[in-house]
Amino acid sequence: MTGFGILDYFFWLLLGIAFVMEAWALVDSLLVPSGAYGAASKQSKKLWTIILTVATVIGFAYVVLPTRGVSPIGLLIGILPVAAFLGAAVYLADVRPAVKPFRGKGGKRGGSNMGPYGPW
């Protein structure tokens, strides 16, 4: 990455943030039970896993390419990183909140005997 300006590093940082978001969406989709997608009237878990896996691979490739001398500004102009980011954004903004109530019982909260002020 020699010869890159401050703007190149800024856009490389944007590509890195997009990759982290895509990876987070993929991991989150794998942790949701497959029945939750149908119960929330969303596409199947298999389809979302495929979409988010492809998005994560594209995001990783676009983060690594600038280390090989490719300008990050030129990479962001293409359709692939934008499409990968949009796939992860749709999952995180629409699907994740819809399937959240159908997740398994884990963490501090959860269970059927929880009231607004704690267990009853």
Coordinates of C-alpha atoms in Angstrom, one line a residue:
M1 CA 0.0 0.0 0.0
T2 CA 2.8 2.3 -0.8
G3 CA 2.0 5.5 -2.5
F4 CA -1.6 5.7 -1.1
G5 CA -3.0 9.0 0.0
I6 CA -5.1 9.8 3.0
L7 CA -8.3 9.4 0.9
D8 CA -7.2 5.9 -0.2
Y9 CA -6.7 4.8 3.5
F10 CA -10.2 6.3 4.3
F11 CA -11.9 4.3 1.6
W12 CA -9.9 1.2 2.7
L13 CA -11.3 1.7 6.2
L14 CA -14.8 1.9 4.7
L15 CA -14.2 -1.4 3.0
G16 CA -13.0 -2.9 6.2
I17 CA -16.1 -1.7 8.1
A18 CA -18.3 -3.1 5.4
F19 CA -16.5 -6.5 5.7
V20 CA -16.9 -6.6 9.5
M21 CA -20.6 -5.8 9.1
E22 CA -21.0 -8.6 6.5
A23 CA -19.2 -11.1 8.7
W24 CA -21.3 -10.1 11.7
A25 CA -24.5 -10.6 9.6
L26 CA -23.3 -14.1 8.5
V27 CA -22.5 -15.2 12.0
D28 CA -25.8 -13.9 13.3
S29 CA -27.7 -15.7 10.6
L30 CA -26.0 -19.0 11.4
L31 CA -27.0 -18.7 15.0
V32 CA -30.8 -18.3 14.3
P33 CA -32.8 -21.5 14.1
S34 CA -34.1 -22.3 10.6
G35 CA -37.7 -22.3 11.7
A36 CA -37.5 -18.7 12.9
Y37 CA -37.2 -17.4 9.3
G38 CA -40.5 -19.0 8.3
A39 CA -42.2 -18.0 11.5
A40 CA -41.2 -14.4 10.8
S41 CA -42.4 -14.6 7.2
K42 CA -38.9 -14.1 5.8
Q43 CA -36.8 -16.0 3.2
S44 CA -35.3 -19.3 4.3
K45 CA -32.2 -19.7 6.4
K46 CA -30.5 -21.4 3.5
L47 CA -31.0 -18.5 1.1
W48 CA -29.8 -15.9 3.7
T49 CA -26.7 -18.1 4.5
I50 CA -25.8 -18.2 0.8
I51 CA -26.4 -14.5 0.3
L52 CA -24.3 -13.5 3.4
T53 CA -21.6 -16.0 2.7
V54 CA -21.1 -14.6 -0.8
A55 CA -21.2 -11.1 0.6
T56 CA -18.6 -11.9 3.2
V57 CA -16.3 -13.5 0.7
I58 CA -16.6 -10.4 -1.6
G59 CA -16.1 -8.1 1.3
F60 CA -12.9 -10.0 2.4
A61 CA -11.6 -9.9 -1.2
Y62 CA -12.1 -6.2 -1.5
V63 CA -10.4 -5.6 1.8
V64 CA -7.3 -7.7 0.8
L65 CA -7.0 -6.2 -2.8
P66 CA -5.7 -2.8 -1.6
T67 CA -2.8 -4.6 0.1
R68 CA -1.8 -5.8 -3.4
G69 CA -1.6 -2.3 -4.8
V70 CA -5.2 -1.8 -6.1
S71 CA -6.7 1.6 -5.3
P72 CA -9.6 1.4 -2.7
I73 CA -11.4 4.3 -4.4
G74 CA -11.6 2.3 -7.7
L75 CA -12.9 -0.7 -5.8
L76 CA -15.7 1.2 -4.2
I77 CA -17.0 2.4 -7.6
G78 CA -17.8 -1.2 -8.6
I79 CA -21.2 -2.9 -8.0
L80 CA -19.9 -5.9 -6.1
P81 CA -18.9 -4.3 -2.8
V82 CA -22.0 -2.2 -2.8
A83 CA -24.3 -5.2 -3.4
A84 CA -22.5 -7.2 -0.7
F85 CA -22.9 -4.4 1.7
L86 CA -26.6 -4.0 0.8
G87 CA -27.2 -7.7 1.4
A88 CA -25.8 -7.5 4.9
A89 CA -27.6 -4.3 5.6
V90 CA -31.0 -5.7 4.6
Y91 CA -30.4 -8.7 6.8
L92 CA -29.4 -6.6 9.8
A93 CA -32.1 -4.0 9.4
D94 CA -35.0 -6.2 8.4
V95 CA -34.5 -9.9 9.0
R96 CA -32.6 -9.8 12.2
P97 CA -35.2 -7.8 14.2
A98 CA -38.0 -10.1 12.8
V99 CA -36.4 -13.4 13.8
K100 CA -35.0 -12.1 17.2
P101 CA -38.2 -13.1 19.2
F102 CA -37.9 -16.7 17.8
R103 CA -34.3 -17.2 18.9
G104 CA -33.4 -19.9 21.4
K105 CA -33.5 -19.1 25.1
G106 CA -30.0 -17.8 26.0
G107 CA -28.3 -15.1 27.9
K108 CA -29.5 -13.4 31.1
R109 CA -33.1 -12.7 29.9
G110 CA -35.4 -15.1 28.4
G111 CA -37.7 -17.9 29.5
S112 CA -41.5 -17.9 29.9
N113 CA -41.5 -16.8 33.5
M114 CA -39.9 -13.3 33.0
G115 CA -41.9 -10.3 33.8
P116 CA -41.0 -6.6 33.2
Y117 CA -39.2 -6.4 36.5
G118 CA -37.6 -9.8 36.6
P119 CA -38.7 -13.4 37.2
W120 CA -42.0 -14.2 38.7

